[in-house]
């Protein structure tokens, strides 16, 4: 009887061994649909980037990638959900600057740290634009700064909420330009833009894709770009660096998986991501929306994420923003 049981066990091991080997090498990955967590609502810039990128990535992997919008708590709920999923590569995460580099430094109970994720590669980068109303008396960034310095704290900037790119990038601007713009948080970027156009607030630091329509319709006036190179979408708008401010910030996006995901699976995802990034149709669509592709390989992107986390931790400290 014991020999019979031992024989059955050995037979089972022989049957399981090929599957186990495939799992360890990533040869059979992916063999079922992949869940892509987007920790923000449908329709925003995060969702736009995810849907464009993950469609192309799915075609490259020959897999069905199902997007799950899981918003809440500034993106932390969806991020925690991805981290707590099985580390097998069948749950991937659209990580952003606000969720990966800002939130763990801003919230006491974010529930995660950047080290809980593996950075697979860069996806996209979005410059922001410093905008004022078309009816604003400020025709240039210099005139806006001069008005603030003449009466510090008299000019308000809006944001889509505490901890968003609008908020963090404007506070970095205060630090780097020596300004004293006051924060007025809104429940989303749309109501902040409405008040900007109506003259209730003086300025916004708004991601280019969401402000582009208003710029083209001449409802708002762009004064400067936040990245260190001009945007091809708004080539006549100078960078802050050109205007004498040591400033370079963007809203970036990348692909992440939970810590513990097998290295061969991560490598396969990274290779497929690089191939998807090279797709001309994807690049054309991104650029038409004011989105810059960020084809950064895994090692470089990992270093980039670490550097960004330090940058925003320093901004939070230097701007005296209290952790929530």
PDB file of C-alpha atoms in Angstrom, residues 18 41 46 159 200 214 275:
ATOM      1  CA  UNK A  18       6.058  20.778 -16.675  1.00  0.00           C
ATOM      2  CA  UNK A  41     -12.412  57.040 -12.364  1.00  0.00           C
ATOM      3  CA  UNK A  46      -5.180  58.178 -16.049  1.00  0.00           C
ATOM      4  CA  UNK A 159      -6.362  72.203  -7.654  1.00  0.00           C
ATOM      5  CA  UNK A 200     -12.514  83.441  -8.926  1.00  0.00           C
ATOM      6  CA  UNK A 214      -9.575  75.457 -23.296  1.00  0.00           C
ATOM      7  CA  UNK A 275       7.472  46.673 -28.051  1.00  0.00           C
TER       8      UNK A 275
END
